[in-house]
Amino acid sequence: MPPVLNCETSSSTATNANTENGFKLNDDDEFSKKLVISNAVDNESKSDQNSNFDDDDDDEPLLRENPNRFVLFPIQYHDIWIMYKKAEASFWTVEEVDLSRDIAHWNQLNANEKHFITHVLAFFAASDGIVNENLAERFIRDVQIPEARCFYGFQIAIENVHSEMYSLLINTYVSDRSEQDFLFNAIRNLPCVEKKAKWAIRWTQDDSVTFAERLIAFAAVEGIFFSGSFAAIFWLKKRGLMPGLTFSNELISRDEGLHCDFACLLFHHIRNRPSPQRIVDIIIDAVSIEQEFLTDALPVSLIGMNSKLMSDYIEYCADRLLVELNCEKHYKTANPFEFMEQISLEGKSNFFEKRVAEYQKSGVMSRPEDQIFVTDADF
């Protein structure tokens, strides 16, 4: 985003640019004024962007200033490109989710269950915007390889779909306008949501942290902050409740699992990585916040789940993420939820990697040789 110029800055900057460019600006020439100010903004933007490239970036292939970043082919990072194509193949829209049967189920829920669902949705509705802000302000500017930028560009699009889905769910279940407004502003209204949001925002805004640390933190957001809430909604599916909500949860959890896997993939391309202890510290911090969120501030006992088992599940997800980041397991906790085996965030033999055909765009992941027409096929 180009810097915003106030009136004083615009005047002084424009005067300097006028002198440097060696022409006299006619006060009545509005076009010339706009041109000079535009050039000044561009110069400041370039200066800001160049400041992103420090000496450490020269050692990092992902971050090193790349003059070829505007051209996609030939593909240099095939593993990253494959992840982008997977994301592209799994694109969906909110119109594909049928919420018509949810209202009858919603009216049968008790007050505690409704409270839990609406507050989880309120967190999710805000969190996707936070993830997108980090992508737009940090990752997509920091990373210099076009394959990764393709993934991040598509991630921004699908995070917008997630945000729309959660907002639509709140609108569908909650008819009272004041309660809707309260939930849509959960970051300001709910301390438990505010705490999680501030933790994530801090990693976007703190210029002292490295790209690798920021990458780990947002892998924790998508692999830990989201995992417990995903499991809670899948618990409702196990009970046969809220088919629209639980189907959207399948789609979104699949997407977030892929985003978390992508963060881990980029981490393996980083040369100057944080120490294992630093990685563990970041993950432990995220686990502590998520455990407090789902066992104290918004306890899963409200929907009939065991809070201790939920705490164990969060630790299990954290250990799995640590392994993906080349660290030893810290908690060594087994998965307490058997029903999550097929839809957890593991990414090896689960829902995300199986690529259920109904959720994949036709032909996106096919190879050119798969599209050859032949007349000698056996029938």
Short mmCIF file of N, CA and C in Angstrom, two decimals, residues 28-187:
data_model
loop_
_atom_site.label_atom_id
_atom_site.label_comp_id
_atom_site.label_asym_id
_atom_site.label_seq_id
_atom_site.Cartn_x
_atom_site.Cartn_y
_atom_site.Cartn_z
N ASP A 28 -1.67 26.40 -11.67
CA ASP A 28 -2.98 26.13 -12.24
C ASP A 28 -3.04 24.81 -12.99
N ASP A 29 -1.87 24.16 -13.11
CA ASP A 29 -1.81 22.91 -13.88
C ASP A 29 -2.07 21.74 -12.95
N GLU A 30 -3.34 21.36 -12.80
CA GLU A 30 -3.70 20.31 -11.86
C GLU A 30 -3.08 18.98 -12.25
N PHE A 31 -2.99 18.72 -13.55
CA PHE A 31 -2.40 17.46 -13.99
C PHE A 31 -0.94 17.36 -13.55
N SER A 32 -0.20 18.47 -13.68
CA SER A 32 1.21 18.47 -13.28
C SER A 32 1.34 18.25 -11.79
N LYS A 33 0.44 18.88 -11.03
CA LYS A 33 0.47 18.68 -9.58
C LYS A 33 0.30 17.21 -9.23
N LYS A 34 -0.70 16.60 -9.86
CA LYS A 34 -0.97 15.19 -9.58
C LYS A 34 0.20 14.32 -10.00
N LEU A 35 0.84 14.68 -11.12
CA LEU A 35 1.97 13.90 -11.61
C LEU A 35 3.13 13.95 -10.64
N VAL A 36 3.43 15.14 -10.13
CA VAL A 36 4.54 15.29 -9.20
C VAL A 36 4.27 14.53 -7.91
N ILE A 37 3.05 14.68 -7.39
CA ILE A 37 2.69 13.97 -6.15
C ILE A 37 2.74 12.47 -6.37
N SER A 38 2.26 12.02 -7.53
CA SER A 38 2.30 10.59 -7.85
C SER A 38 3.72 10.08 -7.89
N ASN A 39 4.63 10.86 -8.51
CA ASN A 39 6.03 10.45 -8.56
C ASN A 39 6.63 10.39 -7.17
N ALA A 40 6.26 11.36 -6.34
CA ALA A 40 6.78 11.37 -4.97
C ALA A 40 6.31 10.15 -4.20
N VAL A 41 5.03 9.79 -4.37
CA VAL A 41 4.49 8.60 -3.71
C VAL A 41 5.21 7.36 -4.19
N ASP A 42 5.43 7.27 -5.52
CA ASP A 42 6.12 6.10 -6.07
C ASP A 42 7.52 5.98 -5.51
N ASN A 43 8.23 7.12 -5.41
CA ASN A 43 9.59 7.09 -4.89
C ASN A 43 9.61 6.64 -3.44
N GLU A 44 8.64 7.14 -2.64
CA GLU A 44 8.59 6.73 -1.25
C GLU A 44 8.23 5.26 -1.13
N SER A 45 7.34 4.78 -2.01
CA SER A 45 6.96 3.37 -2.00
C SER A 45 8.15 2.50 -2.31
N LYS A 46 8.93 2.92 -3.34
CA LYS A 46 10.11 2.13 -3.71
C LYS A 46 11.11 2.10 -2.58
N SER A 47 11.23 3.27 -1.89
CA SER A 47 12.15 3.32 -0.76
C SER A 47 11.71 2.38 0.34
N ASP A 48 10.38 2.36 0.62
CA ASP A 48 9.86 1.46 1.65
C ASP A 48 10.08 0.02 1.27
N GLN A 49 9.85 -0.31 -0.01
CA GLN A 49 10.00 -1.69 -0.45
C GLN A 49 11.46 -2.12 -0.39
N ASN A 50 12.36 -1.21 -0.80
CA ASN A 50 13.77 -1.55 -0.76
C ASN A 50 14.26 -1.77 0.65
N SER A 51 13.61 -1.07 1.62
CA SER A 51 14.02 -1.26 3.01
C SER A 51 13.67 -2.64 3.52
N ASN A 52 12.76 -3.34 2.80
CA ASN A 52 12.40 -4.70 3.21
C ASN A 52 13.54 -5.67 2.96
N PHE A 53 14.46 -5.33 2.07
CA PHE A 53 15.54 -6.23 1.71
C PHE A 53 16.77 -5.89 2.54
N ASP A 54 16.98 -6.62 3.62
CA ASP A 54 18.16 -6.38 4.42
C ASP A 54 19.23 -7.39 4.05
N ASP A 55 20.35 -7.31 4.75
CA ASP A 55 21.47 -8.17 4.41
C ASP A 55 21.13 -9.64 4.56
N ASP A 56 20.29 -9.98 5.54
CA ASP A 56 19.95 -11.38 5.76
C ASP A 56 19.15 -11.94 4.59
N ASP A 57 18.36 -11.10 3.93
CA ASP A 57 17.54 -11.56 2.82
C ASP A 57 18.37 -12.08 1.67
N ASP A 58 19.60 -11.57 1.54
CA ASP A 58 20.45 -12.02 0.44
C ASP A 58 20.81 -13.49 0.57
N ASP A 59 20.74 -14.02 1.78
CA ASP A 59 21.06 -15.44 2.01
C ASP A 59 19.84 -16.33 1.86
N GLU A 60 18.67 -15.74 1.70
CA GLU A 60 17.43 -16.52 1.63
C GLU A 60 16.87 -16.49 0.21
N PRO A 61 16.88 -17.63 -0.49
CA PRO A 61 16.33 -17.66 -1.86
C PRO A 61 14.89 -17.18 -1.94
N LEU A 62 14.10 -17.44 -0.90
CA LEU A 62 12.70 -17.01 -0.92
C LEU A 62 12.55 -15.50 -0.84
N LEU A 63 13.50 -14.85 -0.16
CA LEU A 63 13.37 -13.42 0.15
C LEU A 63 14.30 -12.55 -0.68
N ARG A 64 15.27 -13.13 -1.31
CA ARG A 64 16.24 -12.37 -2.10
C ARG A 64 15.53 -11.64 -3.24
N GLU A 65 15.85 -10.36 -3.41
CA GLU A 65 15.19 -9.58 -4.46
C GLU A 65 15.37 -10.27 -5.81
N ASN A 66 14.23 -10.52 -6.46
CA ASN A 66 14.22 -11.35 -7.66
C ASN A 66 13.70 -10.54 -8.85
N PRO A 67 14.55 -10.20 -9.81
CA PRO A 67 14.09 -9.43 -10.97
C PRO A 67 13.11 -10.19 -11.85
N ASN A 68 13.04 -11.52 -11.68
CA ASN A 68 12.14 -12.34 -12.49
C ASN A 68 10.82 -12.63 -11.78
N ARG A 69 10.54 -11.92 -10.69
CA ARG A 69 9.36 -12.24 -9.89
C ARG A 69 8.05 -11.90 -10.61
N PHE A 70 8.12 -11.13 -11.69
CA PHE A 70 6.90 -10.76 -12.40
C PHE A 70 6.50 -11.78 -13.46
N VAL A 71 7.37 -12.74 -13.74
CA VAL A 71 7.12 -13.75 -14.77
C VAL A 71 7.06 -15.11 -14.10
N LEU A 72 6.04 -15.88 -14.43
CA LEU A 72 5.80 -17.15 -13.74
C LEU A 72 6.64 -18.30 -14.29
N PHE A 73 6.67 -18.43 -15.61
CA PHE A 73 7.39 -19.56 -16.22
C PHE A 73 8.82 -19.14 -16.58
N PRO A 74 9.77 -20.06 -16.59
CA PRO A 74 9.63 -21.48 -16.23
C PRO A 74 9.55 -21.66 -14.71
N ILE A 75 8.81 -22.66 -14.30
CA ILE A 75 8.64 -22.96 -12.88
C ILE A 75 9.98 -23.39 -12.29
N GLN A 76 10.37 -22.75 -11.19
CA GLN A 76 11.62 -23.07 -10.51
C GLN A 76 11.40 -23.92 -9.26
N TYR A 77 10.29 -23.70 -8.59
CA TYR A 77 10.00 -24.41 -7.34
C TYR A 77 8.76 -25.29 -7.57
N HIS A 78 9.00 -26.50 -8.03
CA HIS A 78 7.89 -27.36 -8.44
C HIS A 78 7.03 -27.80 -7.26
N ASP A 79 7.65 -28.02 -6.09
CA ASP A 79 6.87 -28.43 -4.93
C ASP A 79 5.91 -27.32 -4.49
N ILE A 80 6.36 -26.08 -4.57
CA ILE A 80 5.51 -24.95 -4.21
C ILE A 80 4.41 -24.77 -5.26
N TRP A 81 4.75 -24.97 -6.52
CA TRP A 81 3.77 -24.86 -7.60
C TRP A 81 2.67 -25.90 -7.45
N ILE A 82 3.04 -27.12 -7.07
CA ILE A 82 2.05 -28.18 -6.88
C ILE A 82 1.07 -27.80 -5.77
N MET A 83 1.58 -27.19 -4.72
CA MET A 83 0.69 -26.75 -3.64
C MET A 83 -0.29 -25.68 -4.13
N TYR A 84 0.19 -24.80 -4.98
CA TYR A 84 -0.71 -23.79 -5.55
C TYR A 84 -1.80 -24.45 -6.38
N LYS A 85 -1.44 -25.44 -7.19
CA LYS A 85 -2.43 -26.10 -8.03
C LYS A 85 -3.44 -26.86 -7.17
N LYS A 86 -3.01 -27.40 -6.04
CA LYS A 86 -3.95 -28.05 -5.12
C LYS A 86 -4.95 -27.03 -4.57
N ALA A 87 -4.43 -25.87 -4.20
CA ALA A 87 -5.32 -24.83 -3.68
C ALA A 87 -6.31 -24.38 -4.76
N GLU A 88 -5.82 -24.23 -5.97
CA GLU A 88 -6.67 -23.81 -7.08
C GLU A 88 -7.76 -24.84 -7.35
N ALA A 89 -7.39 -26.13 -7.25
CA ALA A 89 -8.35 -27.20 -7.54
C ALA A 89 -9.46 -27.29 -6.52
N SER A 90 -9.23 -26.78 -5.32
CA SER A 90 -10.20 -26.95 -4.24
C SER A 90 -11.02 -25.70 -3.98
N PHE A 91 -11.04 -24.78 -4.91
CA PHE A 91 -11.79 -23.54 -4.71
C PHE A 91 -13.30 -23.81 -4.64
N TRP A 92 -13.98 -23.10 -3.77
CA TRP A 92 -15.43 -23.26 -3.62
C TRP A 92 -16.03 -21.90 -3.26
N THR A 93 -17.35 -21.83 -3.27
CA THR A 93 -18.04 -20.59 -2.91
C THR A 93 -19.14 -20.90 -1.90
N VAL A 94 -19.62 -19.88 -1.23
CA VAL A 94 -20.63 -20.08 -0.18
C VAL A 94 -21.94 -20.59 -0.75
N GLU A 95 -22.19 -20.32 -2.03
CA GLU A 95 -23.44 -20.77 -2.64
C GLU A 95 -23.53 -22.28 -2.73
N GLU A 96 -22.41 -22.98 -2.55
CA GLU A 96 -22.40 -24.44 -2.60
C GLU A 96 -22.83 -25.07 -1.28
N VAL A 97 -23.00 -24.26 -0.25
CA VAL A 97 -23.34 -24.77 1.08
C VAL A 97 -24.83 -24.53 1.34
N ASP A 98 -25.55 -25.61 1.60
CA ASP A 98 -26.99 -25.55 1.84
C ASP A 98 -27.25 -25.38 3.34
N LEU A 99 -27.80 -24.24 3.71
CA LEU A 99 -28.09 -23.97 5.12
C LEU A 99 -29.57 -24.14 5.46
N SER A 100 -30.35 -24.63 4.51
CA SER A 100 -31.81 -24.67 4.70
C SER A 100 -32.23 -25.58 5.84
N ARG A 101 -31.48 -26.64 6.10
CA ARG A 101 -31.85 -27.58 7.17
C ARG A 101 -31.31 -27.16 8.53
N ASP A 102 -30.41 -26.18 8.54
CA ASP A 102 -29.77 -25.81 9.80
C ASP A 102 -30.71 -25.09 10.76
N ILE A 103 -31.65 -24.33 10.24
CA ILE A 103 -32.51 -23.53 11.11
C ILE A 103 -33.32 -24.42 12.05
N ALA A 104 -33.86 -25.52 11.52
CA ALA A 104 -34.63 -26.43 12.37
C ALA A 104 -33.75 -27.01 13.47
N HIS A 105 -32.51 -27.35 13.13
CA HIS A 105 -31.58 -27.87 14.14
C HIS A 105 -31.22 -26.78 15.15
N TRP A 106 -31.00 -25.57 14.63
CA TRP A 106 -30.62 -24.46 15.50
C TRP A 106 -31.69 -24.21 16.57
N ASN A 107 -32.92 -24.28 16.19
CA ASN A 107 -34.01 -24.03 17.13
C ASN A 107 -34.13 -25.12 18.20
N GLN A 108 -33.49 -26.27 17.95
CA GLN A 108 -33.52 -27.36 18.92
C GLN A 108 -32.33 -27.31 19.89
N LEU A 109 -31.34 -26.47 19.60
CA LEU A 109 -30.18 -26.38 20.48
C LEU A 109 -30.53 -25.63 21.75
N ASN A 110 -29.82 -25.96 22.83
CA ASN A 110 -30.04 -25.22 24.07
C ASN A 110 -29.21 -23.93 24.06
N ALA A 111 -29.39 -23.11 25.08
CA ALA A 111 -28.75 -21.79 25.12
C ALA A 111 -27.23 -21.90 25.14
N ASN A 112 -26.69 -22.88 25.88
CA ASN A 112 -25.24 -23.05 25.94
C ASN A 112 -24.66 -23.41 24.58
N GLU A 113 -25.33 -24.31 23.87
CA GLU A 113 -24.85 -24.72 22.55
C GLU A 113 -24.88 -23.55 21.57
N LYS A 114 -25.95 -22.77 21.62
CA LYS A 114 -26.03 -21.60 20.74
C LYS A 114 -24.94 -20.58 21.07
N HIS A 115 -24.72 -20.37 22.36
CA HIS A 115 -23.68 -19.43 22.79
C HIS A 115 -22.32 -19.87 22.26
N PHE A 116 -22.01 -21.14 22.38
CA PHE A 116 -20.71 -21.64 21.93
C PHE A 116 -20.55 -21.46 20.43
N ILE A 117 -21.54 -21.87 19.67
CA ILE A 117 -21.44 -21.81 18.20
C ILE A 117 -21.30 -20.38 17.72
N THR A 118 -22.11 -19.48 18.23
CA THR A 118 -22.04 -18.09 17.75
C THR A 118 -20.71 -17.44 18.09
N HIS A 119 -20.15 -17.76 19.26
CA HIS A 119 -18.89 -17.14 19.65
C HIS A 119 -17.71 -17.73 18.89
N VAL A 120 -17.76 -19.01 18.57
CA VAL A 120 -16.73 -19.60 17.72
C VAL A 120 -16.80 -18.99 16.32
N LEU A 121 -18.00 -18.84 15.80
CA LEU A 121 -18.16 -18.22 14.48
C LEU A 121 -17.68 -16.77 14.50
N ALA A 122 -17.89 -16.08 15.61
CA ALA A 122 -17.43 -14.69 15.72
C ALA A 122 -15.91 -14.63 15.66
N PHE A 123 -15.24 -15.56 16.33
CA PHE A 123 -13.78 -15.61 16.25
C PHE A 123 -13.33 -15.88 14.83
N PHE A 124 -13.92 -16.87 14.19
CA PHE A 124 -13.53 -17.22 12.83
C PHE A 124 -13.76 -16.05 11.87
N ALA A 125 -14.89 -15.36 12.02
CA ALA A 125 -15.21 -14.26 11.11
C ALA A 125 -14.14 -13.17 11.16
N ALA A 126 -13.57 -12.95 12.33
CA ALA A 126 -12.52 -11.93 12.47
C ALA A 126 -11.15 -12.46 12.07
N SER A 127 -10.90 -13.73 12.35
CA SER A 127 -9.55 -14.27 12.17
C SER A 127 -9.13 -14.32 10.71
N ASP A 128 -10.06 -14.59 9.80
CA ASP A 128 -9.69 -14.66 8.39
C ASP A 128 -9.21 -13.30 7.88
N GLY A 129 -9.80 -12.23 8.40
CA GLY A 129 -9.34 -10.90 8.02
C GLY A 129 -7.93 -10.62 8.53
N ILE A 130 -7.62 -11.14 9.72
CA ILE A 130 -6.27 -10.97 10.27
C ILE A 130 -5.25 -11.72 9.43
N VAL A 131 -5.59 -12.95 9.06
CA VAL A 131 -4.70 -13.74 8.21
C VAL A 131 -4.47 -13.03 6.89
N ASN A 132 -5.53 -12.49 6.31
CA ASN A 132 -5.40 -11.79 5.03
C ASN A 132 -4.55 -10.54 5.14
N GLU A 133 -4.67 -9.83 6.25
CA GLU A 133 -3.86 -8.63 6.42
C GLU A 133 -2.38 -8.99 6.47
N ASN A 134 -2.06 -10.07 7.15
CA ASN A 134 -0.67 -10.51 7.19
C ASN A 134 -0.18 -10.92 5.80
N LEU A 135 -1.04 -11.62 5.05
CA LEU A 135 -0.66 -12.03 3.69
C LEU A 135 -0.40 -10.81 2.82
N ALA A 136 -1.28 -9.82 2.88
CA ALA A 136 -1.17 -8.66 2.00
C ALA A 136 -0.03 -7.74 2.41
N GLU A 137 0.14 -7.54 3.73
CA GLU A 137 1.14 -6.59 4.20
C GLU A 137 2.53 -7.20 4.34
N ARG A 138 2.59 -8.50 4.55
CA ARG A 138 3.88 -9.13 4.83
C ARG A 138 4.28 -10.18 3.79
N PHE A 139 3.61 -11.32 3.84
CA PHE A 139 4.11 -12.48 3.10
C PHE A 139 4.19 -12.25 1.59
N ILE A 140 3.15 -11.68 1.02
CA ILE A 140 3.13 -11.55 -0.44
C ILE A 140 4.12 -10.48 -0.91
N ARG A 141 4.55 -9.60 0.00
CA ARG A 141 5.58 -8.61 -0.31
C ARG A 141 6.97 -9.14 0.00
N ASP A 142 7.08 -9.92 1.08
CA ASP A 142 8.40 -10.42 1.47
C ASP A 142 8.92 -11.49 0.52
N VAL A 143 8.04 -12.43 0.17
CA VAL A 143 8.47 -13.57 -0.65
C VAL A 143 8.64 -13.11 -2.10
N GLN A 144 9.76 -13.46 -2.70
CA GLN A 144 10.11 -12.95 -4.02
C GLN A 144 9.96 -13.98 -5.14
N ILE A 145 9.53 -15.19 -4.82
CA ILE A 145 9.39 -16.19 -5.88
C ILE A 145 7.92 -16.23 -6.32
N PRO A 146 7.67 -16.22 -7.62
CA PRO A 146 6.29 -16.11 -8.12
C PRO A 146 5.42 -17.30 -7.77
N GLU A 147 6.00 -18.50 -7.64
CA GLU A 147 5.19 -19.67 -7.30
C GLU A 147 4.51 -19.49 -5.95
N ALA A 148 5.26 -18.97 -4.97
CA ALA A 148 4.69 -18.74 -3.64
C ALA A 148 3.70 -17.59 -3.66
N ARG A 149 3.98 -16.58 -4.45
CA ARG A 149 3.05 -15.46 -4.57
C ARG A 149 1.72 -15.91 -5.17
N CYS A 150 1.78 -16.86 -6.09
CA CYS A 150 0.54 -17.42 -6.65
C CYS A 150 -0.28 -18.06 -5.54
N PHE A 151 0.38 -18.85 -4.69
CA PHE A 151 -0.34 -19.51 -3.60
C PHE A 151 -0.95 -18.47 -2.67
N TYR A 152 -0.15 -17.49 -2.28
CA TYR A 152 -0.65 -16.49 -1.35
C TYR A 152 -1.79 -15.68 -1.95
N GLY A 153 -1.70 -15.38 -3.25
CA GLY A 153 -2.80 -14.67 -3.90
C GLY A 153 -4.09 -15.47 -3.85
N PHE A 154 -3.96 -16.78 -4.07
CA PHE A 154 -5.15 -17.63 -4.03
C PHE A 154 -5.62 -17.81 -2.59
N GLN A 155 -4.69 -17.85 -1.65
CA GLN A 155 -5.09 -17.97 -0.25
C GLN A 155 -5.91 -16.75 0.18
N ILE A 156 -5.52 -15.57 -0.27
CA ILE A 156 -6.29 -14.37 0.05
C ILE A 156 -7.72 -14.52 -0.45
N ALA A 157 -7.87 -15.05 -1.67
CA ALA A 157 -9.21 -15.23 -2.24
C ALA A 157 -10.05 -16.20 -1.42
N ILE A 158 -9.46 -17.34 -1.03
CA ILE A 158 -10.24 -18.34 -0.31
C ILE A 158 -10.49 -17.89 1.13
N GLU A 159 -9.59 -17.11 1.72
CA GLU A 159 -9.85 -16.56 3.06
C GLU A 159 -11.04 -15.60 3.00
N ASN A 160 -11.19 -14.90 1.90
CA ASN A 160 -12.37 -14.05 1.73
C ASN A 160 -13.64 -14.88 1.69
N VAL A 161 -13.57 -16.04 1.04
CA VAL A 161 -14.72 -16.95 1.00
C VAL A 161 -15.04 -17.43 2.42
N HIS A 162 -14.01 -17.78 3.18
CA HIS A 162 -14.21 -18.22 4.56
C HIS A 162 -14.90 -17.12 5.37
N SER A 163 -14.40 -15.90 5.24
CA SER A 163 -14.98 -14.78 5.98
C SER A 163 -16.44 -14.57 5.60
N GLU A 164 -16.73 -14.67 4.31
CA GLU A 164 -18.12 -14.55 3.85
C GLU A 164 -18.98 -15.67 4.42
N MET A 165 -18.43 -16.89 4.46
CA MET A 165 -19.18 -18.04 4.96
C MET A 165 -19.53 -17.85 6.43
N TYR A 166 -18.55 -17.46 7.23
CA TYR A 166 -18.81 -17.28 8.66
C TYR A 166 -19.80 -16.15 8.91
N SER A 167 -19.68 -15.09 8.15
CA SER A 167 -20.62 -13.97 8.29
C SER A 167 -22.03 -14.40 7.90
N LEU A 168 -22.13 -15.20 6.85
CA LEU A 168 -23.44 -15.71 6.42
C LEU A 168 -24.04 -16.63 7.47
N LEU A 169 -23.20 -17.46 8.09
CA LEU A 169 -23.69 -18.35 9.14
C LEU A 169 -24.25 -17.55 10.32
N ILE A 170 -23.54 -16.50 10.72
CA ILE A 170 -24.03 -15.66 11.82
C ILE A 170 -25.34 -15.00 11.43
N ASN A 171 -25.41 -14.48 10.22
CA ASN A 171 -26.63 -13.84 9.74
C ASN A 171 -27.81 -14.82 9.71
N THR A 172 -27.51 -16.08 9.37
CA THR A 172 -28.55 -17.09 9.25
C THR A 172 -29.08 -17.52 10.61
N TYR A 173 -28.19 -17.73 11.57
CA TYR A 173 -28.59 -18.25 12.87
C TYR A 173 -29.08 -17.17 13.82
N VAL A 174 -28.53 -15.98 13.71
CA VAL A 174 -28.84 -14.90 14.66
C VAL A 174 -29.70 -13.85 13.95
N SER A 175 -30.92 -13.71 14.38
CA SER A 175 -31.84 -12.78 13.72
C SER A 175 -31.79 -11.38 14.33
N ASP A 176 -31.39 -11.30 15.60
CA ASP A 176 -31.35 -10.00 16.27
C ASP A 176 -30.18 -9.16 15.74
N ARG A 177 -30.47 -7.98 15.24
CA ARG A 177 -29.45 -7.14 14.61
C ARG A 177 -28.37 -6.69 15.60
N SER A 178 -28.76 -6.35 16.81
CA SER A 178 -27.78 -5.90 17.80
C SER A 178 -26.83 -7.03 18.18
N GLU A 179 -27.35 -8.26 18.28
CA GLU A 179 -26.48 -9.39 18.57
C GLU A 179 -25.55 -9.68 17.40
N GLN A 180 -26.05 -9.52 16.18
CA GLN A 180 -25.19 -9.68 15.01
C GLN A 180 -24.03 -8.69 15.06
N ASP A 181 -24.34 -7.43 15.35
CA ASP A 181 -23.30 -6.40 15.41
C ASP A 181 -22.28 -6.73 16.50
N PHE A 182 -22.78 -7.23 17.63
CA PHE A 182 -21.89 -7.61 18.73
C PHE A 182 -20.92 -8.70 18.28
N LEU A 183 -21.41 -9.70 17.57
CA LEU A 183 -20.58 -10.81 17.13
C LEU A 183 -19.63 -10.40 16.02
N PHE A 184 -20.08 -9.55 15.11
CA PHE A 184 -19.22 -9.09 14.02
C PHE A 184 -18.07 -8.23 14.53
N ASN A 185 -18.23 -7.67 15.72
CA ASN A 185 -17.18 -6.86 16.34
C ASN A 185 -16.58 -7.57 17.53
N ALA A 186 -16.42 -8.88 17.39
CA ALA A 186 -15.96 -9.71 18.52
C ALA A 186 -14.58 -9.32 19.01
N ILE A 187 -13.73 -8.83 18.13
CA ILE A 187 -12.37 -8.46 18.54
C ILE A 187 -12.42 -7.37 19.61
#
